[in-house]
Coordinates of C-alpha atoms in Angstrom, one line a residue:
M1 CA -4.6 2.8 55.0
T2 CA -6.4 1.0 52.2
P3 CA -9.5 2.9 51.1
V4 CA -12.9 1.3 51.5
Y5 CA -14.6 1.1 48.1
A6 CA -18.3 0.9 47.3
T7 CA -19.3 -0.9 44.1
F8 CA -20.9 1.2 41.3
G9 CA -23.2 0.1 38.5
L10 CA -26.1 1.1 36.4
E11 CA -29.4 -0.6 35.5
P12 CA -32.7 0.2 33.7
A13 CA -35.5 1.6 36.0
T14 CA -38.9 3.0 35.5
R15 CA -41.1 5.7 36.9
V16 CA -44.6 4.3 36.0
G17 CA -47.1 6.7 34.5
A18 CA -50.8 6.7 35.1
V19 CA -54.1 7.9 33.8
L20 CA -55.5 10.0 36.7
A21 CA -59.1 10.0 37.9
D22 CA -59.4 13.7 36.8
G23 CA -58.4 12.8 33.2
G24 CA -54.9 14.0 33.6
Y25 CA -51.7 12.0 33.0
Q26 CA -48.7 11.1 35.1
V27 CA -45.8 10.7 32.6
H28 CA -44.1 7.3 32.2
R29 CA -40.3 7.7 32.3
D30 CA -37.6 5.1 31.6
F31 CA -34.2 5.9 33.0
V32 CA -31.0 4.4 34.2
D33 CA -30.6 4.1 38.0
F34 CA -27.4 4.1 40.0
V35 CA -26.6 0.8 41.8
V36 CA -24.4 1.2 44.9
D37 CA -23.1 -1.9 46.7
G38 CA -25.7 -4.0 44.7
S39 CA -28.7 -1.9 45.7
P40 CA -30.6 0.8 43.7
L41 CA -29.6 4.1 45.2
L42 CA -33.1 5.4 44.7
F43 CA -34.4 2.8 47.2
R44 CA -32.0 4.0 49.8
L45 CA -33.4 7.5 49.7
G46 CA -36.9 6.6 50.9
D47 CA -40.1 7.7 49.3
L48 CA -39.1 9.6 46.2
D49 CA -41.0 10.1 43.0
A50 CA -37.9 11.0 40.9
V51 CA -35.7 9.9 38.0
S52 CA -32.0 10.2 37.3
P53 CA -30.7 12.5 34.6
L54 CA -29.8 9.4 32.5
A55 CA -33.3 9.1 30.9
S56 CA -33.8 6.8 27.9
D57 CA -35.6 9.5 25.9
L58 CA -32.7 12.0 26.0
P59 CA -31.1 13.0 22.6
P60 CA -27.6 11.5 22.3
A61 CA -25.9 14.9 22.8
V62 CA -27.8 15.6 26.0
L63 CA -27.0 12.1 27.4
D64 CA -23.4 12.5 26.5
A65 CA -23.3 15.8 28.4
Q66 CA -24.9 14.1 31.5
V67 CA -22.3 11.3 31.4
R68 CA -19.5 13.8 31.0
A69 CA -20.7 15.7 34.0
L70 CA -20.8 12.6 36.2
L71 CA -17.2 11.9 35.0
L72 CA -16.2 15.5 36.0
E73 CA -15.4 16.4 32.5
D74 CA -17.9 19.3 32.7
E75 CA -18.4 22.0 35.3
P76 CA -21.0 21.2 38.1
P77 CA -24.4 22.8 37.4
L78 CA -24.9 23.9 41.0
P79 CA -22.7 25.9 43.4
G80 CA -20.4 23.9 45.8
G81 CA -19.5 21.3 43.2
R82 CA -23.0 19.8 43.4
F83 CA -24.6 17.6 40.7
V84 CA -28.2 16.4 40.4
L85 CA -28.7 12.7 40.8
Y86 CA -32.5 12.6 40.8
G87 CA -35.1 15.2 39.8
C88 CA -38.7 15.8 39.0
P89 CA -40.0 13.2 36.4
E90 CA -42.5 15.7 35.0
C91 CA -40.4 18.8 34.4
A92 CA -36.8 18.3 35.9
D93 CA -37.1 21.8 37.5
L94 CA -35.0 22.3 40.6
G95 CA -37.9 24.1 42.2
C96 CA -39.8 20.8 42.5
G97 CA -36.9 19.4 44.4
A98 CA -33.9 17.2 43.5
V99 CA -31.4 14.9 45.2
T100 CA -27.9 16.5 44.8
V101 CA -24.5 15.3 45.7
V102 CA -20.9 16.6 45.7
I103 CA -18.8 14.6 43.2
E104 CA -15.0 14.9 43.4
R105 CA -11.9 13.1 42.3
D106 CA -9.5 11.5 44.7
G107 CA -6.6 10.3 42.6
D108 CA -8.0 7.9 40.1
D109 CA -11.1 7.4 42.2
Y110 CA -14.5 9.2 42.4
R111 CA -16.1 10.2 45.6
W112 CA -19.8 11.0 46.2
R113 CA -20.5 12.9 49.4
D114 CA -23.0 15.3 51.1
F115 CA -26.2 13.9 49.7
A116 CA -29.1 16.4 50.1
W117 CA -32.6 17.3 49.0
Q118 CA -32.3 20.7 47.2
T119 CA -35.0 23.1 46.0
G120 CA -32.9 26.2 45.3
E121 CA -29.4 27.3 44.3
H122 CA -27.9 26.6 47.7
V123 CA -28.5 23.7 50.2
D124 CA -28.6 23.5 54.0
L125 CA -27.0 20.2 54.8
D126 CA -28.0 20.2 58.5
R127 CA -31.6 20.6 57.6
D128 CA -31.9 18.8 54.2
G129 CA -28.9 16.4 54.1
Y130 CA -29.4 12.6 53.8
H131 CA -27.5 11.8 57.0
G132 CA -26.2 8.3 57.0
T133 CA -26.1 8.0 53.1
G134 CA -22.6 8.0 51.9
P135 CA -19.9 9.1 51.4
F136 CA -19.2 6.5 48.7
R137 CA -15.8 6.0 47.1
F138 CA -15.8 4.3 43.7
H139 CA -12.9 2.6 41.9
G140 CA -12.2 4.9 39.0
P141 CA -11.9 2.4 36.1
A142 CA -15.1 0.6 37.1
Y143 CA -17.0 3.9 37.5
R144 CA -15.9 5.2 34.2
A145 CA -16.6 1.9 32.4
A146 CA -20.2 1.8 33.7
L147 CA -20.9 5.3 32.6
T148 CA -19.2 5.2 29.2
A149 CA -21.1 2.0 28.4
L150 CA -24.3 4.2 28.2
L151 CA -22.8 6.0 25.2
D152 CA -22.2 2.8 23.2
G153 CA -25.7 1.4 24.0
T154 CA -24.6 -1.5 26.1
T155 CA -26.8 -0.3 29.0
A156 CA -30.2 -0.1 27.3
A157 CA -33.7 0.3 28.7
P158 CA -36.2 -2.4 27.6
S159 CA -38.8 -1.6 25.0
R160 CA -41.8 0.3 26.2
R161 CA -43.9 -0.1 23.0
V162 CA -47.1 -2.2 23.2
L163 CA -49.2 -3.8 20.5
L164 CA -53.0 -3.7 20.8
I165 CA -54.7 -6.3 18.7
G166 CA -58.3 -5.8 17.4
P167 CA -60.4 -3.2 15.6
R168 CA -59.1 0.4 15.6
V169 CA -62.3 1.7 17.3
G170 CA -63.8 2.0 20.7
L171 CA -61.8 0.6 23.6
L172 CA -58.5 0.0 21.9
A173 CA -58.4 3.5 20.4
K174 CA -59.0 5.1 23.8
L175 CA -56.4 2.8 25.3
A176 CA -53.8 3.7 22.7
A177 CA -54.5 7.4 23.3
A178 CA -54.1 7.0 27.0
L179 CA -50.8 5.1 26.6
R180 CA -49.4 7.7 24.3
G181 CA -50.5 10.4 26.7
I182 CA -48.2 9.0 29.4
G183 CA -45.3 8.3 27.0
V184 CA -45.8 4.6 26.2
G185 CA -45.8 3.8 22.5
A186 CA -48.9 2.0 21.3
D187 CA -49.8 0.5 17.9
I188 CA -53.0 -1.1 16.8
T189 CA -53.4 -4.0 14.3
P190 CA -56.5 -6.0 13.4
D191 CA -54.5 -9.2 13.7
T192 CA -50.9 -10.4 13.7
T193 CA -51.2 -12.7 10.6
D194 CA -49.1 -10.5 8.4
V195 CA -46.8 -9.0 11.0
P196 CA -43.2 -10.4 10.7
A197 CA -41.8 -12.1 13.8
R198 CA -38.9 -9.7 13.9
E199 CA -41.4 -6.8 14.2
L200 CA -43.3 -8.5 16.9
R201 CA -40.1 -8.7 19.0
Q202 CA -40.0 -4.9 19.1
Y203 CA -43.0 -4.9 21.5
G204 CA -42.6 -5.3 25.2
A205 CA -46.2 -6.3 25.7
A206 CA -49.3 -7.0 23.8
L207 CA -53.1 -7.2 24.5
T208 CA -56.3 -8.2 22.9
V209 CA -59.8 -7.8 24.4
A210 CA -61.1 -10.8 22.3
E211 CA -60.9 -13.8 24.5
T212 CA -61.4 -16.2 21.6
R213 CA -58.1 -15.1 20.0
R214 CA -55.9 -15.3 23.1
A215 CA -54.9 -18.9 22.8
A216 CA -53.6 -18.4 19.2
L217 CA -51.8 -15.2 20.2
R218 CA -50.0 -17.0 23.0
E219 CA -48.4 -19.3 20.4
T220 CA -47.7 -16.3 18.2
F221 CA -45.8 -14.5 20.9
A222 CA -44.3 -17.6 22.6
D223 CA -40.8 -17.0 21.1
T224 CA -40.7 -13.2 20.8
G225 CA -40.1 -12.2 24.4
T226 CA -43.3 -10.1 24.3
V227 CA -45.7 -10.5 27.3
L228 CA -49.3 -11.1 26.4
V229 CA -51.8 -9.7 29.0
D230 CA -53.9 -12.7 29.8
A231 CA -57.1 -11.2 31.4
P232 CA -57.5 -7.6 30.3
A233 CA -60.0 -5.5 32.3
P234 CA -62.8 -3.4 30.6
V235 CA -61.5 -0.2 32.1
V236 CA -58.9 2.0 30.3
P237 CA -56.8 3.1 33.4
V238 CA -56.7 -0.6 34.6
L239 CA -55.6 -1.7 31.1
V240 CA -52.9 0.9 31.1
A241 CA -51.7 -0.5 34.5
Q242 CA -51.8 -4.1 33.3
L243 CA -49.6 -3.2 30.3
Q244 CA -47.2 -1.3 32.5
Q245 CA -47.0 -4.3 34.8
A246 CA -46.3 -6.5 31.7
L247 CA -43.5 -4.1 30.6
D248 CA -41.7 -4.3 33.9
R249 CA -39.0 -7.0 33.6
A250 CA -37.1 -6.1 36.8
P251 CA -36.4 -9.0 39.3
D252 CA -38.2 -9.0 42.6
D253 CA -35.3 -7.6 44.5
R254 CA -35.4 -4.5 42.2
R255 CA -39.1 -3.8 42.8
R256 CA -40.8 -2.0 45.6
L257 CA -44.1 -4.0 45.0
T258 CA -43.8 -7.7 44.3
A259 CA -47.3 -9.2 44.9
L260 CA -50.9 -8.1 45.2
T261 CA -54.0 -10.2 45.8
A262 CA -57.5 -9.0 46.7
T263 CA -60.8 -10.3 48.0
P264 CA -63.9 -8.2 48.9
Y265 CA -62.6 -7.9 52.4
A266 CA -58.9 -7.4 52.2
A267 CA -56.0 -6.6 49.9
E268 CA -52.6 -8.3 50.5
I269 CA -49.5 -6.6 49.2
D270 CA -45.7 -7.4 49.5
V271 CA -43.3 -4.5 49.7
T272 CA -39.5 -4.7 49.5
A273 CA -38.5 -1.2 50.4
P274 CA -40.2 1.7 52.3
G275 CA -42.2 4.0 50.1
R276 CA -45.5 5.6 49.3
V277 CA -48.1 3.2 48.0
Q278 CA -51.4 4.2 46.4
L279 CA -54.1 1.6 46.2
T280 CA -57.1 2.4 43.9
A281 CA -60.3 0.4 43.4
Y282 CA -62.1 0.3 40.1
R283 CA -65.6 -1.1 40.0
V284 CA -67.8 -1.7 37.0
D285 CA -71.6 -1.6 37.7
R286 CA -74.4 -3.3 35.7
F287 CA -74.7 -0.3 33.4
R288 CA -71.0 -0.7 32.6
R289 CA -70.1 2.6 34.4
T290 CA -66.8 2.7 36.2
H291 CA -66.5 3.8 39.8
V292 CA -63.1 4.8 41.2
R293 CA -62.0 5.1 44.8
T294 CA -58.6 5.5 46.5
V295 CA -58.5 3.0 49.3
L296 CA -55.0 3.6 50.5
D297 CA -52.4 6.4 50.1
A298 CA -49.6 5.9 52.7
V299 CA -46.0 5.0 53.2
L300 CA -45.6 1.3 53.8
G301 CA -42.5 -0.4 55.2
P302 CA -40.9 -3.6 53.9
G303 CA -42.9 -6.8 54.4
H304 CA -46.3 -8.4 53.9
H305 CA -49.3 -6.1 54.5
R306 CA -53.0 -7.0 54.8
L307 CA -55.2 -4.0 54.2
P308 CA -59.0 -4.3 55.0
L309 CA -61.4 -3.3 52.3
D310 CA -65.1 -2.2 52.4
P311 CA -66.9 -4.9 50.3
R312 CA -69.2 -2.2 48.9
T313 CA -66.3 -0.6 47.2
V314 CA -65.3 -3.7 45.3
R315 CA -68.6 -5.5 44.7
G316 CA -69.4 -6.9 41.2
E317 CA -66.5 -6.7 38.7
A318 CA -63.7 -5.0 40.4
Y319 CA -60.0 -4.5 40.2
L320 CA -57.3 -3.1 42.5
V321 CA -54.3 -1.1 41.2
A322 CA -51.3 -0.6 43.5
R323 CA -48.7 2.0 42.6
S324 CA -45.4 3.0 43.9
S325 CA -42.8 5.4 42.4
G326 CA -41.2 2.5 40.6
G327 CA -43.9 0.0 39.8
V328 CA -47.5 -1.0 39.4
L329 CA -49.5 -4.2 40.2
V330 CA -53.0 -5.1 39.2
A331 CA -55.3 -7.7 40.8
A332 CA -58.9 -8.7 40.0
V333 CA -61.0 -8.9 43.2
R334 CA -61.8 -12.6 43.7
G335 CA -65.1 -13.7 45.1
A336 CA -66.8 -10.3 44.8
S337 CA -70.6 -10.2 45.3
A338 CA -73.0 -9.8 42.4
R339 CA -72.9 -6.5 40.5
D340 CA -75.3 -3.9 41.8

């Protein structure tokens, strides 16, 4: 009987970071996700805040070891021939939980079976198994080619450096510190006049808070591939989210969140795969103080969702930030009432 194969591939993915309301940070991580039968494997596993062991910030020797393990050239790190596919993005500790799988050879092919959520040395498949996921059989040459391509740099993550344009004081200095705190590189320059075009191309996104300079900067960045944030907010956590949205180049079918709009009475959001969505409102009052409120923290299914809002939460100058494990969207609240 001819075996049934699943297709195997790799593609860049992101776990977006955040500046939290209590002043803490959620780390931004770029990694390479597994694509099985044309779909990111992480999406199949439901609501997970996790990254693969193929992270873009790994030293070459560590990445080489991770690839060799998936090729079964090294011993499995867990009993029962189990390997970690996704782990905690903050510490990678098994105690936080990880998705593990048995990887085995079948002739020239590779087989992934017995997917499970694991928090200790051993796993209970009846209780913690991902029933209905796998087993997957991958054609050996294609599987090996996809993984070894990581080692020669042909499967690379996009740039996560941003350029902030303006004086190195006040808002931009705070923004740069916040971006670096979550793991996004940030440079500040007074202007781009003397910056070579080849250097500008190294940035995934750019931002200036000076509205009068934006038109000229659009021309400067037109041929660089760098995304210029068009309407930056006056709030550091929202600016961070706007830049993260600009850095995300994934097509819509590879994103959990694809659209966000907001009025004082409702937010509308489009979701492609089930997962936890957090919706946070940021409001600036007439004294330029920022008020933050979580208006949603729930698992949403695929489709278009209309979520009612309390107009008092978003009056004046206000913004909504929607986050999932793999993406962030920002929307200014349109038609808000006068600032209090």
